[in-house]
PDB file of C-alpha atoms and ligand atoms in Angstrom:
ATOM      1  CA  MET W  22     112.659  91.211 130.695  1.00 51.00           C
ATOM      2  CA  SER W  23     114.419  89.165 127.993  1.00 56.00           C
ATOM      3  CA  SER W  24     117.778  90.277 126.514  1.00 78.00           C
ATOM      4  CA  THR W  25     118.217  92.918 123.826  1.00 90.00           C
ATOM      5  CA  PRO W  26     115.519  92.529 121.158  1.00 95.00           C
ATOM      6  CA  ASP W  27     116.636  90.661 118.031  1.00 97.00           C
ATOM      7  CA  LEU W  28     115.611  93.261 115.442  1.00 98.00           C
ATOM      8  CA  GLN W  29     116.262  91.037 112.430  1.00 98.00           C
ATOM      9  CA  GLN W  30     114.063  88.303 113.881  1.00 98.00           C
ATOM     10  CA  ILE W  31     111.338  90.831 114.758  1.00 98.00           C
ATOM     11  CA  HIS W  32     111.536  92.330 111.260  1.00 98.00           C
ATOM     12  CA  ASP W  33     111.198  88.937 109.583  1.00 98.00           C
ATOM     13  CA  PHE W  34     108.366  87.923 111.905  1.00 98.00           C
ATOM     14  CA  LEU W  35     106.458  91.153 111.266  1.00 98.00           C
ATOM     15  CA  ILE W  36     106.736  90.672 107.497  1.00 98.00           C
ATOM     16  CA  ASP W  37     105.294  87.165 107.741  1.00 98.00           C
ATOM     17  CA  LEU W  38     102.567  88.461 110.062  1.00 98.00           C
ATOM     18  CA  ALA W  39     101.729  91.335 107.682  1.00 98.00           C
ATOM     19  CA  HIS W  40     101.262  88.900 104.801  1.00 98.00           C
ATOM     20  CA  GLU W  41      99.122  86.621 106.971  1.00 97.00           C
ATOM     21  CA  ALA W  42      96.956  89.436 108.317  1.00 94.00           C
ATOM     22  CA  GLY W  43      96.732  90.943 104.838  1.00 96.00           C
ATOM     23  CA  LYS W  44      94.616  87.980 103.795  1.00 97.00           C
ATOM     24  CA  ILE W  45      91.862  89.310 106.080  1.00 95.00           C
ATOM     25  CA  ILE W  46      91.901  92.554 104.092  1.00 95.00           C
ATOM     26  CA  THR W  47      91.985  91.003 100.642  1.00 95.00           C
ATOM     27  CA  SER W  48      89.227  88.508 101.505  1.00 94.00           C
ATOM     28  CA  SER W  49      86.945  91.175 103.004  1.00 91.00           C
ATOM     29  CA  LEU W  50      83.943  92.922 101.518  1.00 84.00           C
ATOM     30  CA  PRO W  51      83.564  96.226 103.369  1.00 86.00           C
ATOM     31  CA  ARG W  52      80.477  98.306 102.665  1.00 86.00           C
ATOM     32  CA  VAL W  53      80.126 102.047 103.132  1.00 85.00           C
ATOM     33  CA  ASP W  54      76.582 101.609 104.463  1.00 82.00           C
ATOM     34  CA  THR W  55      77.656  99.219 107.241  1.00 75.00           C
ATOM     35  CA  THR W  56      80.888 100.936 108.278  1.00 81.00           C
ATOM     36  CA  GLY W  57      81.142 102.390 111.748  1.00 84.00           C
ATOM     37  CA  SER W  58      82.791 105.619 112.808  1.00 88.00           C
ATOM     38  CA  LYS W  59      84.611 106.991 115.832  1.00 87.00           C
ATOM     39  CA  LYS W  60      85.218 110.720 116.358  1.00 87.00           C
ATOM     40  CA  ASN W  61      82.914 111.759 113.520  1.00 88.00           C
ATOM     41  CA  SER W  62      81.429 110.528 110.245  1.00 88.00           C
ATOM     42  CA  ALA W  63      84.780 110.844 108.462  1.00 90.00           C
ATOM     43  CA  ASP W  64      86.694 108.813 111.079  1.00 89.00           C
ATOM     44  CA  LEU W  65      85.807 105.316 109.850  1.00 88.00           C
ATOM     45  CA  VAL W  66      86.367 101.923 111.458  1.00 87.00           C
ATOM     46  CA  THR W  67      85.305  98.460 110.272  1.00 91.00           C
ATOM     47  CA  GLU W  68      85.063  94.957 111.655  1.00 92.00           C
ATOM     48  CA  TYR W  69      88.118  94.197 109.530  1.00 94.00           C
ATOM     49  CA  ASP W  70      90.242  96.822 111.326  1.00 94.00           C
ATOM     50  CA  ARG W  71      89.358  95.083 114.577  1.00 95.00           C
ATOM     51  CA  ALA W  72      89.868  91.577 113.168  1.00 95.00           C
ATOM     52  CA  VAL W  73      93.323  92.399 111.810  1.00 97.00           C
ATOM     53  CA  GLU W  74      94.379  94.038 115.070  1.00 97.00           C
ATOM     54  CA  LYS W  75      93.095  91.064 117.079  1.00 97.00           C
ATOM     55  CA  LYS W  76      95.117  88.631 114.967  1.00 97.00           C
ATOM     56  CA  VAL W  77      98.225  90.813 115.119  1.00 98.00           C
ATOM     57  CA  SER W  78      98.047  91.494 118.860  1.00 98.00           C
ATOM     58  CA  GLU W  79      97.356  87.863 119.790  1.00 98.00           C
ATOM     59  CA  THR W  80     100.199  86.617 117.590  1.00 98.00           C
ATOM     60  CA  LEU W  81     102.670  89.175 118.942  1.00 98.00           C
ATOM     61  CA  ARG W  82     101.690  88.629 122.569  1.00 97.00           C
ATOM     62  CA  GLU W  83     102.297  84.899 122.152  1.00 98.00           C
ATOM     63  CA  LYS W  84     105.646  85.331 120.380  1.00 98.00           C
ATOM     64  CA  TYR W  85     106.936  88.338 122.349  1.00 98.00           C
ATOM     65  CA  PRO W  86     105.176  88.384 125.742  1.00 97.00           C
ATOM     66  CA  ASP W  87     107.783  90.734 127.246  1.00 96.00           C
ATOM     67  CA  TYR W  88     107.064  93.604 124.850  1.00 97.00           C
ATOM     68  CA  ASP W  89     104.232  96.122 125.004  1.00 97.00           C
ATOM     69  CA  PHE W  90     101.582  96.555 122.345  1.00 98.00           C
ATOM     70  CA  LEU W  91      99.889  99.778 121.207  1.00 97.00           C
ATOM     71  CA  GLY W  92      97.202  99.435 118.560  1.00 97.00           C
ATOM     72  CA  GLU W  93      94.738 101.869 117.026  1.00 94.00           C
ATOM     73  CA  GLU W  94      91.604  99.892 117.749  1.00 91.00           C
ATOM     74  CA  THR W  95      92.411  98.965 121.371  1.00 89.00           C
ATOM     75  CA  TYR W  96      94.021 102.266 122.351  1.00 92.00           C
ATOM     76  CA  SER W  97      92.838 103.995 125.518  1.00 91.00           C
ATOM     77  CA  PRO W  98      94.095 107.324 126.916  1.00 91.00           C
ATOM     78  CA  GLU W  99      95.256 105.477 130.030  1.00 92.00           C
ATOM     79  CA  HIS W 100      97.638 103.354 127.938  1.00 89.00           C
ATOM     80  CA  GLN W 101     100.185 105.879 126.670  1.00 92.00           C
ATOM     81  CA  LEU W 102     103.395 105.110 124.787  1.00 95.00           C
ATOM     82  CA  THR W 103     106.348 104.508 127.132  1.00 96.00           C
ATOM     83  CA  ASP W 104     110.093 103.892 126.697  1.00 97.00           C
ATOM     84  CA  ALA W 105     109.522 100.128 126.876  1.00 97.00           C
ATOM     85  CA  PRO W 106     110.026  98.005 123.750  1.00 98.00           C
ATOM     86  CA  THR W 107     106.619  98.332 122.094  1.00 98.00           C
ATOM     87  CA  PHE W 108     104.872  97.047 118.977  1.00 98.00           C
ATOM     88  CA  ILE W 109     102.934  99.982 117.517  1.00 98.00           C
ATOM     89  CA  VAL W 110     100.294  98.824 115.061  1.00 98.00           C
ATOM     90  CA  ASP W 111      97.752 100.258 112.668  1.00 98.00           C
ATOM     91  CA  PRO W 112      95.799  97.260 111.403  1.00 97.00           C
ATOM     92  CA  ILE W 113      94.412  99.104 108.401  1.00 98.00           C
ATOM     93  CA  ASP W 114      95.961 102.487 107.699  1.00 98.00           C
ATOM     94  CA  GLY W 115      93.796 104.115 105.070  1.00 97.00           C
ATOM     95  CA  THR W 116      90.500 102.758 106.355  1.00 96.00           C
ATOM     96  CA  THR W 117      88.508 105.242 104.278  1.00 96.00           C
ATOM     97  CA  ASN W 118      90.266 104.002 101.136  1.00 97.00           C
ATOM     98  CA  PHE W 119      89.630 100.406 102.226  1.00 96.00           C
ATOM     99  CA  VAL W 120      85.895 101.018 102.735  1.00 95.00           C
ATOM    100  CA  HIS W 121      85.555 102.675  99.328  1.00 95.00           C
ATOM    101  CA  GLY W 122      87.674 100.095  97.510  1.00 95.00           C
ATOM    102  CA  PHE W 123      90.403 102.625  96.708  1.00 96.00           C
ATOM    103  CA  PRO W 124      93.596 100.460  96.640  1.00 95.00           C
ATOM    104  CA  ASN W 125      95.676 102.588  99.044  1.00 96.00           C
ATOM    105  CA  SER W 126      95.466 100.921 102.419  1.00 97.00           C
ATOM    106  CA  CYS W 127      98.073  98.999 104.364  1.00 98.00           C
ATOM    107  CA  ILE W 128      99.021  97.266 107.564  1.00 98.00           C
ATOM    108  CA  SER W 129     101.572  99.321 109.488  1.00 98.00           C
ATOM    109  CA  LEU W 130     103.660  97.330 111.982  1.00 98.00           C
ATOM    110  CA  GLY W 131     106.280  99.246 113.952  1.00 98.00           C
ATOM    111  CA  PHE W 132     108.547  98.349 116.834  1.00 98.00           C
ATOM    112  CA  ALA W 133     109.964 101.123 119.032  1.00 98.00           C
ATOM    113  CA  ILE W 134     112.446 101.250 121.928  1.00 98.00           C
ATOM    114  CA  ASN W 135     112.647 104.406 124.065  1.00 98.00           C
ATOM    115  CA  ARG W 136     109.950 105.853 121.785  1.00 98.00           C
ATOM    116  CA  ARG W 137     112.323 105.480 118.794  1.00 98.00           C
ATOM    117  CA  PRO W 138     111.193 103.302 115.867  1.00 98.00           C
ATOM    118  CA  VAL W 139     113.764 100.554 115.221  1.00 98.00           C
ATOM    119  CA  VAL W 140     111.786  98.163 112.968  1.00 99.00           C
ATOM    120  CA  GLY W 141     109.158  99.159 110.411  1.00 99.00           C
ATOM    121  CA  VAL W 142     106.958  97.103 108.102  1.00 99.00           C
ATOM    122  CA  VAL W 143     104.254  98.625 105.864  1.00 98.00           C
ATOM    123  CA  TYR W 144     102.359  96.233 103.625  1.00 98.00           C
ATOM    124  CA  ASN W 145      99.635  96.979 101.070  1.00 98.00           C
ATOM    125  CA  PRO W 146      98.025  93.570 100.509  1.00 97.00           C
ATOM    126  CA  VAL W 147      95.910  94.791  97.591  1.00 96.00           C
ATOM    127  CA  THR W 148      98.963  95.727  95.520  1.00 97.00           C
ATOM    128  CA  ASN W 149     101.251  93.213  97.307  1.00 98.00           C
ATOM    129  CA  THR W 150     103.698  96.042  98.036  1.00 98.00           C
ATOM    130  CA  LEU W 151     105.999  95.810 101.053  1.00 98.00           C
ATOM    131  CA  TYR W 152     108.160  98.542 102.561  1.00 98.00           C
ATOM    132  CA  SER W 153     110.456  97.596 105.429  1.00 98.00           C
ATOM    133  CA  ALA W 154     113.436  98.746 107.466  1.00 98.00           C
ATOM    134  CA  ILE W 155     115.616  97.869 110.425  1.00 98.00           C
ATOM    135  CA  GLU W 156     117.445 100.711 112.167  1.00 98.00           C
ATOM    136  CA  GLY W 157     120.940 101.071 110.697  1.00 98.00           C
ATOM    137  CA  HIS W 158     120.295  98.609 107.866  1.00 98.00           C
ATOM    138  CA  GLY W 159     118.507 100.617 105.183  1.00 98.00           C
ATOM    139  CA  ALA W 160     114.984 100.618 103.814  1.00 98.00           C
ATOM    140  CA  TYR W 161     113.645  98.352 101.104  1.00 98.00           C
ATOM    141  CA  LEU W 162     110.775  97.853  98.698  1.00 98.00           C
ATOM    142  CA  ASN W 163     109.698  94.203  98.538  1.00 98.00           C
ATOM    143  CA  ARG W 164     112.859  93.291 100.489  1.00 98.00           C
ATOM    144  CA  THR W 165     115.039  93.640  97.368  1.00 97.00           C
ATOM    145  CA  GLN W 166     114.995  97.244  96.113  1.00 98.00           C
ATOM    146  CA  ARG W 167     116.956  99.671  98.299  1.00 98.00           C
ATOM    147  CA  LEU W 168     115.189 102.982  98.923  1.00 98.00           C
ATOM    148  CA  PRO W 169     115.138 105.645  97.589  1.00 98.00           C
ATOM    149  CA  LEU W 170     114.342 103.993  94.277  1.00 98.00           C
ATOM    150  CA  LYS W 171     116.544 106.304  92.187  1.00 97.00           C
ATOM    151  CA  GLY W 172     119.560 105.515  94.364  1.00 95.00           C
ATOM    152  CA  GLU W 173     122.671 107.302  93.064  1.00 92.00           C
ATOM    153  CA  ASP W 174     120.576 109.085  90.394  1.00 96.00           C
ATOM    154  CA  LEU W 175     118.431 110.855  92.981  1.00 96.00           C
ATOM    155  CA  GLU W 176     118.089 114.525  92.136  1.00 97.00           C
ATOM    156  CA  PRO W 177     118.853 117.161  94.785  1.00 98.00           C
ATOM    157  CA  LEU W 178     115.894 118.869  96.399  1.00 98.00           C
ATOM    158  CA  ARG W 179     115.219 122.236  94.754  1.00 98.00           C
ATOM    159  CA  GLY W 180     112.616 123.992  96.861  1.00 98.00           C
ATOM    160  CA  LEU W 181     108.854 123.834  97.168  1.00 98.00           C
ATOM    161  CA  ASP W 182     108.234 125.146  93.631  1.00 98.00           C
ATOM    162  CA  ASN W 183     109.887 121.953  92.357  1.00 98.00           C
ATOM    163  CA  ALA W 184     108.158 119.619  94.835  1.00 98.00           C
ATOM    164  CA  LEU W 185     105.366 117.042  94.791  1.00 98.00           C
ATOM    165  CA  VAL W 186     103.816 117.349  98.237  1.00 98.00           C
ATOM    166  CA  ALA W 187     101.655 114.891 100.238  1.00 98.00           C
ATOM    167  CA  LEU W 188      99.002 116.452 102.464  1.00 98.00           C
ATOM    168  CA  GLU W 189      95.963 114.947 104.181  1.00 98.00           C
ATOM    169  CA  TRP W 190      92.605 116.477 105.076  1.00 97.00           C
ATOM    170  CA  GLY W 191      92.199 114.096 108.019  1.00 96.00           C
ATOM    171  CA  SER W 192      88.941 113.603 109.865  1.00 95.00           C
ATOM    172  CA  GLU W 193      89.021 116.810 111.946  1.00 95.00           C
ATOM    173  CA  ARG W 194      86.969 119.225 109.773  1.00 96.00           C
ATOM    174  CA  SER W 195      86.565 122.378 111.878  1.00 97.00           C
ATOM    175  CA  GLY W 196      88.457 124.456 114.447  1.00 98.00           C
ATOM    176  CA  ASN W 197      92.050 125.612 114.733  1.00 98.00           C
ATOM    177  CA  ASN W 198      93.769 122.577 113.202  1.00 98.00           C
ATOM    178  CA  TRP W 199      91.351 122.533 110.243  1.00 98.00           C
ATOM    179  CA  ASP W 200      91.857 126.246 109.597  1.00 98.00           C
ATOM    180  CA  THR W 201      95.638 125.870 109.898  1.00 98.00           C
ATOM    181  CA  LYS W 202      95.644 122.968 107.420  1.00 98.00           C
ATOM    182  CA  VAL W 203      93.345 124.542 104.823  1.00 98.00           C
ATOM    183  CA  ASN W 204      95.179 127.879 104.876  1.00 98.00           C
ATOM    184  CA  THR W 205      98.543 126.112 104.679  1.00 98.00           C
ATOM    185  CA  PHE W 206      97.351 123.988 101.768  1.00 98.00           C
ATOM    186  CA  ALA W 207      96.273 127.140  99.925  1.00 98.00           C
ATOM    187  CA  SER W 208      99.601 128.832 100.614  1.00 98.00           C
ATOM    188  CA  LEU W 209     101.580 125.836  99.368  1.00 98.00           C
ATOM    189  CA  ALA W 210      99.562 125.502  96.162  1.00 98.00           C
ATOM    190  CA  GLY W 211      99.066 129.231  95.495  1.00 98.00           C
ATOM    191  CA  SER W 212     100.984 131.261  92.935  1.00 98.00           C
ATOM    192  CA  ARG W 213     104.188 133.083  93.768  1.00 98.00           C
ATOM    193  CA  GLU W 214     102.504 136.378  92.870  1.00 98.00           C
ATOM    194  CA  GLN W 215     100.067 135.900  95.746  1.00 96.00           C
ATOM    195  CA  GLY W 216     102.740 134.758  98.177  1.00 97.00           C
ATOM    196  CA  GLY W 217     102.221 131.072  97.569  1.00 98.00           C
ATOM    197  CA  ALA W 218     104.842 128.342  97.135  1.00 98.00           C
ATOM    198  CA  MET W 219     103.516 127.166  93.746  1.00 98.00           C
ATOM    199  CA  VAL W 220     104.321 123.508  94.492  1.00 98.00           C
ATOM    200  CA  HIS W 221     104.196 121.223  91.444  1.00 98.00           C
ATOM    201  CA  SER W 222     101.144 119.545  92.948  1.00 98.00           C
ATOM    202  CA  ILE W 223      99.575 117.976  96.004  1.00 98.00           C
ATOM    203  CA  ARG W 224      98.781 114.306  96.595  1.00 98.00           C
ATOM    204  CA  SER W 225      96.687 112.712  99.350  1.00 98.00           C
ATOM    205  CA  LEU W 226      97.264 108.958  99.394  1.00 98.00           C
ATOM    206  CA  GLY W 227      94.808 108.628 102.327  1.00 98.00           C
ATOM    207  CA  SER W 228      97.317 106.728 104.446  1.00 98.00           C
ATOM    208  CA  ALA W 229     100.013 108.283 106.593  1.00 98.00           C
ATOM    209  CA  ALA W 230     102.106 105.132 106.327  1.00 98.00           C
ATOM    210  CA  LEU W 231     101.914 105.046 102.528  1.00 98.00           C
ATOM    211  CA  ASN W 232     102.637 108.789 102.302  1.00 98.00           C
ATOM    212  CA  LEU W 233     105.771 108.156 104.385  1.00 99.00           C
ATOM    213  CA  CYS W 234     106.746 105.237 102.164  1.00 98.00           C
ATOM    214  CA  GLY W 235     106.296 107.486  99.128  1.00 98.00           C
ATOM    215  CA  VAL W 236     108.746 109.948 100.676  1.00 98.00           C
ATOM    216  CA  ALA W 237     111.155 107.072 101.440  1.00 98.00           C
ATOM    217  CA  ALA W 238     110.857 105.815  97.843  1.00 98.00           C
ATOM    218  CA  GLY W 239     111.541 109.338  96.587  1.00 98.00           C
ATOM    219  CA  TYR W 240     108.423 109.839  94.465  1.00 98.00           C
ATOM    220  CA  LEU W 241     107.076 112.264  97.043  1.00 98.00           C
ATOM    221  CA  ASP W 242     109.373 115.123  98.050  1.00 98.00           C
ATOM    222  CA  LEU W 243     107.695 115.772 101.364  1.00 98.00           C
ATOM    223  CA  TYR W 244     104.654 114.935 103.513  1.00 99.00           C
ATOM    224  CA  TRP W 245     103.140 117.298 106.071  1.00 98.00           C
ATOM    225  CA  GLU W 246     100.305 116.354 108.425  1.00 98.00           C
ATOM    226  CA  GLY W 247      98.796 117.082 111.802  1.00 98.00           C
ATOM    227  CA  GLY W 248      96.686 114.582 113.721  1.00 97.00           C
ATOM    228  CA  GLY W 249      98.534 111.337 113.080  1.00 97.00           C
ATOM    229  CA  TRP W 250      98.892 108.875 115.951  1.00 97.00           C
ATOM    230  CA  PRO W 251     101.976 106.773 116.782  1.00 98.00           C
ATOM    231  CA  TRP W 252     100.449 103.778 114.974  1.00 98.00           C
ATOM    232  CA  ASP W 253      99.999 105.829 111.773  1.00 98.00           C
ATOM    233  CA  VAL W 254     103.665 106.848 111.633  1.00 98.00           C
ATOM    234  CA  CYS W 255     105.925 104.536 113.680  1.00 98.00           C
ATOM    235  CA  ALA W 256     106.901 102.160 110.870  1.00 99.00           C
ATOM    236  CA  GLY W 257     106.945 104.881 108.214  1.00 99.00           C
ATOM    237  CA  TRP W 258     109.202 107.223 110.213  1.00 98.00           C
ATOM    238  CA  LEU W 259     111.898 104.556 110.340  1.00 99.00           C
ATOM    239  CA  ILE W 260     111.487 103.670 106.658  1.00 99.00           C
ATOM    240  CA  VAL W 261     111.944 107.356 105.727  1.00 99.00           C
ATOM    241  CA  ARG W 262     115.004 107.736 107.966  1.00 98.00           C
ATOM    242  CA  GLU W 263     116.627 104.540 106.707  1.00 98.00           C
ATOM    243  CA  ALA W 264     116.062 105.773 103.134  1.00 98.00           C
ATOM    244  CA  GLY W 265     118.054 108.945 103.917  1.00 98.00           C
ATOM    245  CA  GLY W 266     115.055 111.158 104.593  1.00 98.00           C
ATOM    246  CA  ILE W 267     114.416 113.273 107.670  1.00 98.00           C
ATOM    247  CA  ILE W 268     111.478 113.383 110.068  1.00 98.00           C
ATOM    248  CA  LEU W 269     110.518 116.682 111.696  1.00 98.00           C
ATOM    249  CA  GLY W 270     107.446 118.052 113.426  1.00 98.00           C
ATOM    250  CA  GLY W 271     104.681 119.842 111.575  1.00 98.00           C
ATOM    251  CA  ASN W 272     105.012 123.120 113.455  1.00 98.00           C
ATOM    252  CA  PRO W 273     107.853 125.533 112.672  1.00 98.00           C
ATOM    253  CA  GLY W 274     111.100 124.804 114.478  1.00 98.00           C
ATOM    254  CA  ASP W 275     110.171 121.285 115.625  1.00 98.00           C
ATOM    255  CA  TRP W 276     113.451 119.615 114.652  1.00 98.00           C
ATOM    256  CA  GLU W 277     113.085 116.804 117.209  1.00 98.00           C
ATOM    257  CA  PRO W 278     109.518 115.498 116.986  1.00 98.00           C
ATOM    258  CA  ARG W 279     108.065 113.024 119.489  1.00 98.00           C
ATOM    259  CA  LEU W 280     106.647 109.768 118.114  1.00 98.00           C
ATOM    260  CA  ASP W 281     103.433 110.592 120.012  1.00 97.00           C
ATOM    261  CA  GLY W 282     103.569 114.303 119.172  1.00 97.00           C
ATOM    262  CA  ARG W 283     100.867 113.978 116.476  1.00 98.00           C
ATOM    263  CA  THR W 284     102.441 116.185 113.829  1.00 98.00           C
ATOM    264  CA  CYS W 285     104.869 115.243 111.078  1.00 98.00           C
ATOM    265  CA  LEU W 286     107.002 116.706 108.316  1.00 98.00           C
ATOM    266  CA  ALA W 287     108.861 114.033 106.312  1.00 99.00           C
ATOM    267  CA  ILE W 288     111.383 115.075 103.648  1.00 99.00           C
ATOM    268  CA  ARG W 289     112.941 112.708 101.129  1.00 98.00           C
ATOM    269  CA  ALA W 290     116.611 111.911 100.764  1.00 98.00           C
ATOM    270  CA  SER W 291     118.802 114.232  98.717  1.00 98.00           C
ATOM    271  CA  PRO W 292     122.470 113.738  97.706  1.00 97.00           C
ATOM    272  CA  GLY W 293     124.506 114.720 100.775  1.00 97.00           C
ATOM    273  CA  GLY W 294     121.298 115.956 102.404  1.00 97.00           C
ATOM    274  CA  GLN W 295     121.294 118.950 100.033  1.00 97.00           C
ATOM    275  CA  GLY W 296     118.293 121.198 100.574  1.00 98.00           C
ATOM    276  CA  GLN W 297     116.557 119.111 103.248  1.00 98.00           C
ATOM    277  CA  LYS W 298     116.795 121.667 106.052  1.00 98.00           C
ATOM    278  CA  GLU W 299     116.091 124.548 103.660  1.00 98.00           C
ATOM    279  CA  LEU W 300     112.968 122.768 102.375  1.00 98.00           C
ATOM    280  CA  ALA W 301     111.806 122.218 105.953  1.00 98.00           C
ATOM    281  CA  GLU W 302     112.202 125.891 106.762  1.00 98.00           C
ATOM    282  CA  GLU W 303     110.477 126.882 103.518  1.00 98.00           C
ATOM    283  CA  LEU W 304     107.554 124.560 104.291  1.00 98.00           C
ATOM    284  CA  TRP W 305     107.284 125.849 107.841  1.00 98.00           C
ATOM    285  CA  SER W 306     107.218 129.436 106.517  1.00 98.00           C
ATOM    286  CA  HIS W 307     103.913 128.549 104.828  1.00 98.00           C
ATOM    287  CA  VAL W 308     102.260 127.058 107.931  1.00 98.00           C
ATOM    288  CA  LYS W 309      99.387 129.428 108.729  1.00 98.00           C
ATOM    289  CA  GLY W 310      98.859 129.135 112.469  1.00 98.00           C
ATOM    290  CA  ARG W 311      99.895 126.251 114.746  1.00 98.00           C
ATOM    291  CA  LEU W 312      98.798 122.625 114.919  1.00 98.00           C
ATOM    292  CA  GLU W 313      97.652 121.881 118.490  1.00 98.00           C
ATOM    293  CA  TYR W 314      97.068 118.336 119.934  1.00 96.00           C
TER     294      TYR W 314
HETATM  295  C1  LIG M  23      94.397 107.677 108.545  1.00 65.21           C
HETATM  296  C2  LIG M  23      95.761 108.323 108.427  1.00 65.21           C
HETATM  297  C3  LIG M  23      95.718 109.559 107.560  1.00 65.21           C
HETATM  298  C4  LIG M  23      94.736 110.554 108.128  1.00 65.21           C
HETATM  299  C5  LIG M  23      93.353 109.919 108.209  1.00 65.21           C
HETATM  300  C6  LIG M  23      93.367 108.637 109.036  1.00 65.21           C
HETATM  301  P1  LIG M  23      93.413 105.408 109.523  1.00 65.21           P
HETATM  302  O1  LIG M  23      94.521 106.595 109.434  1.00 65.21           O
HETATM  303  O2  LIG M  23      96.659 107.397 107.881  1.00 65.21           O
HETATM  304  O3  LIG M  23      96.985 110.162 107.500  1.00 65.21           O
HETATM  305  O4  LIG M  23      94.713 111.704 107.322  1.00 65.21           O
HETATM  306  O5  LIG M  23      92.462 110.839 108.801  1.00 65.21           O
HETATM  307  O6  LIG M  23      93.635 108.967 110.381  1.00 65.21           O
HETATM  308  O7  LIG M  23      92.317 105.992 110.382  1.00 65.21           O
HETATM  309  O8  LIG M  23      92.934 105.108 108.160  1.00 65.21           O
HETATM  310  O9  LIG M  23      94.111 104.263 110.201  1.00 65.21           O
END
């Protein structure tokens, strides 16, 4: 095993790789009628997902042969995340958006040690928008703007009834997790009179990584989801943390979520961390049931 990973070099290499692989996305012509699926008809995959992952994995294996690789399109249950230094990659996060031409998809390139994200790069090649972070060195938009975007002018968090919330329907559309999500969504959006949180509104960007980057940027107050895989969230978790946000699990009381735990609650930065833990507990109080993976 080589010496301690050079995180700055890895970060810079991943950014160059994201731009290079992004050309596959921007030069592609996906069609709904020729797109494949995996778990069900809402869980889409294209030849471009596979092409991007092939390019990324081959490039990383050549440059960093000592480190593991975990990618969405080559994942198998036998190859679980370990403590080893690992590149964790979603070649196209937001595949459904990509197939439909909705401009919210990205390449998510993470690097984790001991299951802890230490480098994150999320790049939307359609909008040429780059979010990146190195552990302990902050999070940035397009390498120049420090996150959160409002910086010193960031307003304190003031509860769910003052929050813009990111939620995702996901591809699982029946059973316990579906029922838990739908009932939680209704509780978050519902009026106070009926016991709801009366959030300002709900957004579904269609990409876990871009939802996390929205929380890091500060234009989303929180993001709650169940069903995400390590490749959906690895890069984004670090970008949120380095922007002063916190990452928790989606089920009540999960203050120390696992990267492969498949649930997530991300909360934006707030001056001095004001209101972050209270917002988490308020969100969890509206979770109707338990997400199980
Ligand atoms: C997507 C996630 C999203 C989830 C979708 C899908 P993909 O990843 O980013 O959060 O709700 O069901 O899993 O499949 O586009 O890489």
